[in-house]
Amino acid sequence: MNFSLEHFGLPARDPVALKNWYVNVLGAEVRFDNGQTPPMFLLSLAGGMMIEIYAGDFALQETANNKLNGWRHAALRVDSLERAKAELEQRGVRFSEDIKPAGGGGRVLFFQDAEGNLLHLVERSADSPVR
């Protein structure tokens, strides 16, 4: 039996607005729209990873805290942190932290989506064991 990650679920205060953010800022493609109220979307990112966005019941301020237990961030691999950062800044993303070393080799840069969910860019070094 082989297991692979197909998608992760992302409950949202405003599913339509969050879907639009992922489409406009990260270039996600809408693969499925349930066409109902409340809405639910399956979006795909380059590389095939999908995000299911649906209506949530409540939010916690601690969501953006990377030390909060549970799934805490999504990592987006890029070839160049500097180029990706510059492109995302042109699309309105604000970065509040500096580039840091990545576990497994390379560098990371954290940011948040429109609802405060934590993401980061990861650039792997040539000698990284997870390249």
mmCIF file of the C-alpha atoms, coordinates in Angstrom:
data_MODEL
# 
_entry.id   MODEL 
# 
loop_
_atom_site.group_PDB 
_atom_site.id 
_atom_site.type_symbol 
_atom_site.label_atom_id 
_atom_site.label_alt_id 
_atom_site.label_comp_id 
_atom_site.label_asym_id 
_atom_site.label_entity_id 
_atom_site.label_seq_id 
_atom_site.pdbx_PDB_ins_code 
_atom_site.Cartn_x 
_atom_site.Cartn_y 
_atom_site.Cartn_z 
_atom_site.occupancy 
_atom_site.B_iso_or_equiv 
_atom_site.pdbx_formal_charge 
_atom_site.auth_seq_id 
_atom_site.auth_comp_id 
_atom_site.auth_asym_id 
_atom_site.auth_atom_id 
_atom_site.pdbx_PDB_model_num 
ATOM 1   C CA . MET A 1 1   ? 0.000   0.000  0.000   1.00 0.00 ? 1   MET A CA 1 
ATOM 2   C CA . ASN A 1 2   ? 1.362   3.403  -0.986  1.00 0.00 ? 2   ASN A CA 1 
ATOM 3   C CA . PHE A 1 3   ? 0.120   6.550  0.733   1.00 0.00 ? 3   PHE A CA 1 
ATOM 4   C CA . SER A 1 4   ? 0.484   9.985  -0.810  1.00 0.00 ? 4   SER A CA 1 
ATOM 5   C CA . LEU A 1 5   ? -0.857  13.322 0.280   1.00 0.00 ? 5   LEU A CA 1 
ATOM 6   C CA . GLU A 1 6   ? -3.692  14.373 -2.032  1.00 0.00 ? 6   GLU A CA 1 
ATOM 7   C CA . HIS A 1 7   ? -4.959  17.486 -0.282  1.00 0.00 ? 7   HIS A CA 1 
ATOM 8   C CA . PHE A 1 8   ? -5.228  19.200 3.042   1.00 0.00 ? 8   PHE A CA 1 
ATOM 9   C CA . GLY A 1 9   ? -8.331  20.860 4.451   1.00 0.00 ? 9   GLY A CA 1 
ATOM 10  C CA . LEU A 1 10  ? -8.405  24.566 5.201   1.00 0.00 ? 10  LEU A CA 1 
ATOM 11  C CA . PRO A 1 11  ? -11.562 25.805 6.952   1.00 0.00 ? 11  PRO A CA 1 
ATOM 12  C CA . ALA A 1 12  ? -12.140 29.500 6.354   1.00 0.00 ? 12  ALA A CA 1 
ATOM 13  C CA . ARG A 1 13  ? -14.116 32.429 7.738   1.00 0.00 ? 13  ARG A CA 1 
ATOM 14  C CA . ASP A 1 14  ? -14.793 33.468 4.122   1.00 0.00 ? 14  ASP A CA 1 
ATOM 15  C CA . PRO A 1 15  ? -14.172 30.532 1.764   1.00 0.00 ? 15  PRO A CA 1 
ATOM 16  C CA . VAL A 1 16  ? -14.735 32.562 -1.420  1.00 0.00 ? 16  VAL A CA 1 
ATOM 17  C CA . ALA A 1 17  ? -12.297 35.315 -0.411  1.00 0.00 ? 17  ALA A CA 1 
ATOM 18  C CA . LEU A 1 18  ? -9.673  32.784 0.700   1.00 0.00 ? 18  LEU A CA 1 
ATOM 19  C CA . LYS A 1 19  ? -10.091 30.804 -2.533  1.00 0.00 ? 19  LYS A CA 1 
ATOM 20  C CA . ASN A 1 20  ? -9.590  34.033 -4.475  1.00 0.00 ? 20  ASN A CA 1 
ATOM 21  C CA . TRP A 1 21  ? -6.424  34.807 -2.492  1.00 0.00 ? 21  TRP A CA 1 
ATOM 22  C CA . TYR A 1 22  ? -4.889  31.414 -3.336  1.00 0.00 ? 22  TYR A CA 1 
ATOM 23  C CA . VAL A 1 23  ? -5.849  31.812 -7.007  1.00 0.00 ? 23  VAL A CA 1 
ATOM 24  C CA . ASN A 1 24  ? -4.636  35.408 -7.350  1.00 0.00 ? 24  ASN A CA 1 
ATOM 25  C CA . VAL A 1 25  ? -1.559  35.298 -5.117  1.00 0.00 ? 25  VAL A CA 1 
ATOM 26  C CA . LEU A 1 26  ? -0.257  31.734 -5.456  1.00 0.00 ? 26  LEU A CA 1 
ATOM 27  C CA . GLY A 1 27  ? -1.636  30.908 -8.906  1.00 0.00 ? 27  GLY A CA 1 
ATOM 28  C CA . ALA A 1 28  ? -3.817  28.042 -7.662  1.00 0.00 ? 28  ALA A CA 1 
ATOM 29  C CA . GLU A 1 29  ? -6.294  26.490 -10.088 1.00 0.00 ? 29  GLU A CA 1 
ATOM 30  C CA . VAL A 1 30  ? -9.884  25.765 -9.055  1.00 0.00 ? 30  VAL A CA 1 
ATOM 31  C CA . ARG A 1 31  ? -10.372 22.055 -9.714  1.00 0.00 ? 31  ARG A CA 1 
ATOM 32  C CA . PHE A 1 32  ? -13.795 21.749 -8.058  1.00 0.00 ? 32  PHE A CA 1 
ATOM 33  C CA . ASP A 1 33  ? -16.493 24.171 -6.878  1.00 0.00 ? 33  ASP A CA 1 
ATOM 34  C CA . ASN A 1 34  ? -19.504 22.589 -5.176  1.00 0.00 ? 34  ASN A CA 1 
ATOM 35  C CA . GLY A 1 35  ? -21.673 25.530 -6.315  1.00 0.00 ? 35  GLY A CA 1 
ATOM 36  C CA . GLN A 1 36  ? -23.522 25.474 -3.007  1.00 0.00 ? 36  GLN A CA 1 
ATOM 37  C CA . THR A 1 37  ? -23.897 27.495 0.159   1.00 0.00 ? 37  THR A CA 1 
ATOM 38  C CA . PRO A 1 38  ? -21.708 27.103 2.064   1.00 0.00 ? 38  PRO A CA 1 
ATOM 39  C CA . PRO A 1 39  ? -19.151 26.879 -0.707  1.00 0.00 ? 39  PRO A CA 1 
ATOM 40  C CA . MET A 1 40  ? -16.368 24.308 -0.916  1.00 0.00 ? 40  MET A CA 1 
ATOM 41  C CA . PHE A 1 41  ? -13.459 24.393 -3.330  1.00 0.00 ? 41  PHE A CA 1 
ATOM 42  C CA . LEU A 1 42  ? -10.607 22.087 -4.279  1.00 0.00 ? 42  LEU A CA 1 
ATOM 43  C CA . LEU A 1 43  ? -7.634  24.071 -5.546  1.00 0.00 ? 43  LEU A CA 1 
ATOM 44  C CA . SER A 1 44  ? -4.438  22.698 -7.037  1.00 0.00 ? 44  SER A CA 1 
ATOM 45  C CA . LEU A 1 45  ? -1.018  24.272 -6.773  1.00 0.00 ? 45  LEU A CA 1 
ATOM 46  C CA . ALA A 1 46  ? 1.869   23.719 -9.170  1.00 0.00 ? 46  ALA A CA 1 
ATOM 47  C CA . GLY A 1 47  ? 3.221   20.251 -8.463  1.00 0.00 ? 47  GLY A CA 1 
ATOM 48  C CA . GLY A 1 48  ? -0.242  18.773 -7.908  1.00 0.00 ? 48  GLY A CA 1 
ATOM 49  C CA . MET A 1 49  ? -0.847  19.431 -4.199  1.00 0.00 ? 49  MET A CA 1 
ATOM 50  C CA . MET A 1 50  ? -4.474  20.349 -3.537  1.00 0.00 ? 50  MET A CA 1 
ATOM 51  C CA . ILE A 1 51  ? -6.129  22.473 -0.866  1.00 0.00 ? 51  ILE A CA 1 
ATOM 52  C CA . GLU A 1 52  ? -9.758  21.985 0.139   1.00 0.00 ? 52  GLU A CA 1 
ATOM 53  C CA . ILE A 1 53  ? -11.251 25.291 1.299   1.00 0.00 ? 53  ILE A CA 1 
ATOM 54  C CA . TYR A 1 54  ? -14.568 25.158 3.121   1.00 0.00 ? 54  TYR A CA 1 
ATOM 55  C CA . ALA A 1 55  ? -16.524 27.128 5.725   1.00 0.00 ? 55  ALA A CA 1 
ATOM 56  C CA . GLY A 1 56  ? -15.223 26.874 9.273   1.00 0.00 ? 56  GLY A CA 1 
ATOM 57  C CA . ASP A 1 57  ? -17.162 27.381 12.484  1.00 0.00 ? 57  ASP A CA 1 
ATOM 58  C CA . PHE A 1 58  ? -14.672 29.510 14.450  1.00 0.00 ? 58  PHE A CA 1 
ATOM 59  C CA . ALA A 1 59  ? -11.118 30.871 14.369  1.00 0.00 ? 59  ALA A CA 1 
ATOM 60  C CA . LEU A 1 60  ? -8.311  31.093 16.895  1.00 0.00 ? 60  LEU A CA 1 
ATOM 61  C CA . GLN A 1 61  ? -5.861  33.958 17.126  1.00 0.00 ? 61  GLN A CA 1 
ATOM 62  C CA . GLU A 1 62  ? -3.129  31.365 17.733  1.00 0.00 ? 62  GLU A CA 1 
ATOM 63  C CA . THR A 1 63  ? -3.545  29.869 14.231  1.00 0.00 ? 63  THR A CA 1 
ATOM 64  C CA . ALA A 1 64  ? -0.479  31.749 12.962  1.00 0.00 ? 64  ALA A CA 1 
ATOM 65  C CA . ASN A 1 65  ? 1.676   30.561 15.880  1.00 0.00 ? 65  ASN A CA 1 
ATOM 66  C CA . ASN A 1 66  ? 4.019   27.919 14.458  1.00 0.00 ? 66  ASN A CA 1 
ATOM 67  C CA . LYS A 1 67  ? 4.313   26.299 17.916  1.00 0.00 ? 67  LYS A CA 1 
ATOM 68  C CA . LEU A 1 68  ? 0.559   25.609 18.295  1.00 0.00 ? 68  LEU A CA 1 
ATOM 69  C CA . ASN A 1 69  ? 0.003   21.843 18.284  1.00 0.00 ? 69  ASN A CA 1 
ATOM 70  C CA . GLY A 1 70  ? -1.484  20.310 15.153  1.00 0.00 ? 70  GLY A CA 1 
ATOM 71  C CA . TRP A 1 71  ? -0.810  20.959 11.475  1.00 0.00 ? 71  TRP A CA 1 
ATOM 72  C CA . ARG A 1 72  ? 0.749   24.381 11.452  1.00 0.00 ? 72  ARG A CA 1 
ATOM 73  C CA . HIS A 1 73  ? 2.065   25.443 8.063   1.00 0.00 ? 73  HIS A CA 1 
ATOM 74  C CA . ALA A 1 74  ? 2.267   24.543 4.394   1.00 0.00 ? 74  ALA A CA 1 
ATOM 75  C CA . ALA A 1 75  ? 5.679   24.721 2.743   1.00 0.00 ? 75  ALA A CA 1 
ATOM 76  C CA . LEU A 1 76  ? 5.932   25.835 -0.871  1.00 0.00 ? 76  LEU A CA 1 
ATOM 77  C CA . ARG A 1 77  ? 9.182   24.839 -2.587  1.00 0.00 ? 77  ARG A CA 1 
ATOM 78  C CA . VAL A 1 78  ? 10.766  27.495 -4.797  1.00 0.00 ? 78  VAL A CA 1 
ATOM 79  C CA . ASP A 1 79  ? 14.019  27.764 -6.752  1.00 0.00 ? 79  ASP A CA 1 
ATOM 80  C CA . SER A 1 80  ? 14.853  31.208 -5.375  1.00 0.00 ? 80  SER A CA 1 
ATOM 81  C CA . LEU A 1 81  ? 13.552  32.743 -2.152  1.00 0.00 ? 81  LEU A CA 1 
ATOM 82  C CA . GLU A 1 82  ? 14.505  36.217 -3.291  1.00 0.00 ? 82  GLU A CA 1 
ATOM 83  C CA . ARG A 1 83  ? 12.630  35.964 -6.615  1.00 0.00 ? 83  ARG A CA 1 
ATOM 84  C CA . ALA A 1 84  ? 9.574   34.350 -5.005  1.00 0.00 ? 84  ALA A CA 1 
ATOM 85  C CA . LYS A 1 85  ? 9.528   36.954 -2.237  1.00 0.00 ? 85  LYS A CA 1 
ATOM 86  C CA . ALA A 1 86  ? 9.721   39.821 -4.748  1.00 0.00 ? 86  ALA A CA 1 
ATOM 87  C CA . GLU A 1 87  ? 6.908   38.344 -6.853  1.00 0.00 ? 87  GLU A CA 1 
ATOM 88  C CA . LEU A 1 88  ? 4.651   37.750 -3.855  1.00 0.00 ? 88  LEU A CA 1 
ATOM 89  C CA . GLU A 1 89  ? 5.318   41.245 -2.516  1.00 0.00 ? 89  GLU A CA 1 
ATOM 90  C CA . GLN A 1 90  ? 4.081   42.601 -5.863  1.00 0.00 ? 90  GLN A CA 1 
ATOM 91  C CA . ARG A 1 91  ? 0.883   40.608 -5.236  1.00 0.00 ? 91  ARG A CA 1 
ATOM 92  C CA . GLY A 1 92  ? 0.421   42.178 -1.791  1.00 0.00 ? 92  GLY A CA 1 
ATOM 93  C CA . VAL A 1 93  ? 2.057   39.603 0.500   1.00 0.00 ? 93  VAL A CA 1 
ATOM 94  C CA . ARG A 1 94  ? 3.868   41.093 3.486   1.00 0.00 ? 94  ARG A CA 1 
ATOM 95  C CA . PHE A 1 95  ? 6.768   39.287 5.098   1.00 0.00 ? 95  PHE A CA 1 
ATOM 96  C CA . SER A 1 96  ? 7.380   40.039 8.774   1.00 0.00 ? 96  SER A CA 1 
ATOM 97  C CA . GLU A 1 97  ? 10.332  37.710 9.373   1.00 0.00 ? 97  GLU A CA 1 
ATOM 98  C CA . ASP A 1 98  ? 13.777  37.281 7.894   1.00 0.00 ? 98  ASP A CA 1 
ATOM 99  C CA . ILE A 1 99  ? 14.953  34.284 5.898   1.00 0.00 ? 99  ILE A CA 1 
ATOM 100 C CA . LYS A 1 100 ? 15.948  31.417 8.220   1.00 0.00 ? 100 LYS A CA 1 
ATOM 101 C CA . PRO A 1 101 ? 17.798  28.107 7.853   1.00 0.00 ? 101 PRO A CA 1 
ATOM 102 C CA . ALA A 1 102 ? 15.559  25.183 6.876   1.00 0.00 ? 102 ALA A CA 1 
ATOM 103 C CA . GLY A 1 103 ? 15.507  21.861 8.657   1.00 0.00 ? 103 GLY A CA 1 
ATOM 104 C CA . GLY A 1 104 ? 16.995  19.395 6.185   1.00 0.00 ? 104 GLY A CA 1 
ATOM 105 C CA . GLY A 1 105 ? 19.139  22.040 4.488   1.00 0.00 ? 105 GLY A CA 1 
ATOM 106 C CA . GLY A 1 106 ? 18.322  25.233 2.663   1.00 0.00 ? 106 GLY A CA 1 
ATOM 107 C CA . ARG A 1 107 ? 16.377  28.320 3.688   1.00 0.00 ? 107 ARG A CA 1 
ATOM 108 C CA . VAL A 1 108 ? 12.777  29.240 4.572   1.00 0.00 ? 108 VAL A CA 1 
ATOM 109 C CA . LEU A 1 109 ? 10.699  32.404 4.637   1.00 0.00 ? 109 LEU A CA 1 
ATOM 110 C CA . PHE A 1 110 ? 7.364   32.497 6.473   1.00 0.00 ? 110 PHE A CA 1 
ATOM 111 C CA . PHE A 1 111 ? 4.232   34.490 5.567   1.00 0.00 ? 111 PHE A CA 1 
ATOM 112 C CA . GLN A 1 112 ? 0.460   34.307 6.069   1.00 0.00 ? 112 GLN A CA 1 
ATOM 113 C CA . ASP A 1 113 ? -2.501  33.959 3.743   1.00 0.00 ? 113 ASP A CA 1 
ATOM 114 C CA . ALA A 1 114 ? -5.503  36.304 3.818   1.00 0.00 ? 114 ALA A CA 1 
ATOM 115 C CA . GLU A 1 115 ? -6.903  34.653 6.980   1.00 0.00 ? 115 GLU A CA 1 
ATOM 116 C CA . GLY A 1 116 ? -3.642  34.359 8.899   1.00 0.00 ? 116 GLY A CA 1 
ATOM 117 C CA . ASN A 1 117 ? -2.840  30.728 8.043   1.00 0.00 ? 117 ASN A CA 1 
ATOM 118 C CA . LEU A 1 118 ? 0.889   30.097 8.092   1.00 0.00 ? 118 LEU A CA 1 
ATOM 119 C CA . LEU A 1 119 ? 2.804   29.262 4.916   1.00 0.00 ? 119 LEU A CA 1 
ATOM 120 C CA . HIS A 1 120 ? 6.443   29.365 4.033   1.00 0.00 ? 120 HIS A CA 1 
ATOM 121 C CA . LEU A 1 121 ? 8.649   29.312 1.019   1.00 0.00 ? 121 LEU A CA 1 
ATOM 122 C CA . VAL A 1 122 ? 11.448  26.752 1.120   1.00 0.00 ? 122 VAL A CA 1 
ATOM 123 C CA . GLU A 1 123 ? 14.553  26.771 -1.037  1.00 0.00 ? 123 GLU A CA 1 
ATOM 124 C CA . ARG A 1 124 ? 16.581  23.559 -0.713  1.00 0.00 ? 124 ARG A CA 1 
ATOM 125 C CA . SER A 1 125 ? 20.366  23.594 -0.916  1.00 0.00 ? 125 SER A CA 1 
ATOM 126 C CA . ALA A 1 126 ? 22.137  21.360 -3.441  1.00 0.00 ? 126 ALA A CA 1 
ATOM 127 C CA . ASP A 1 127 ? 23.464  19.184 -0.603  1.00 0.00 ? 127 ASP A CA 1 
ATOM 128 C CA . SER A 1 128 ? 20.084  18.817 1.156   1.00 0.00 ? 128 SER A CA 1 
ATOM 129 C CA . PRO A 1 129 ? 19.120  15.210 1.937   1.00 0.00 ? 129 PRO A CA 1 
ATOM 130 C CA . VAL A 1 130 ? 15.481  16.087 1.059   1.00 0.00 ? 130 VAL A CA 1 
ATOM 131 C CA . ARG A 1 131 ? 16.199  17.689 -2.306  1.00 0.00 ? 131 ARG A CA 1 
# 
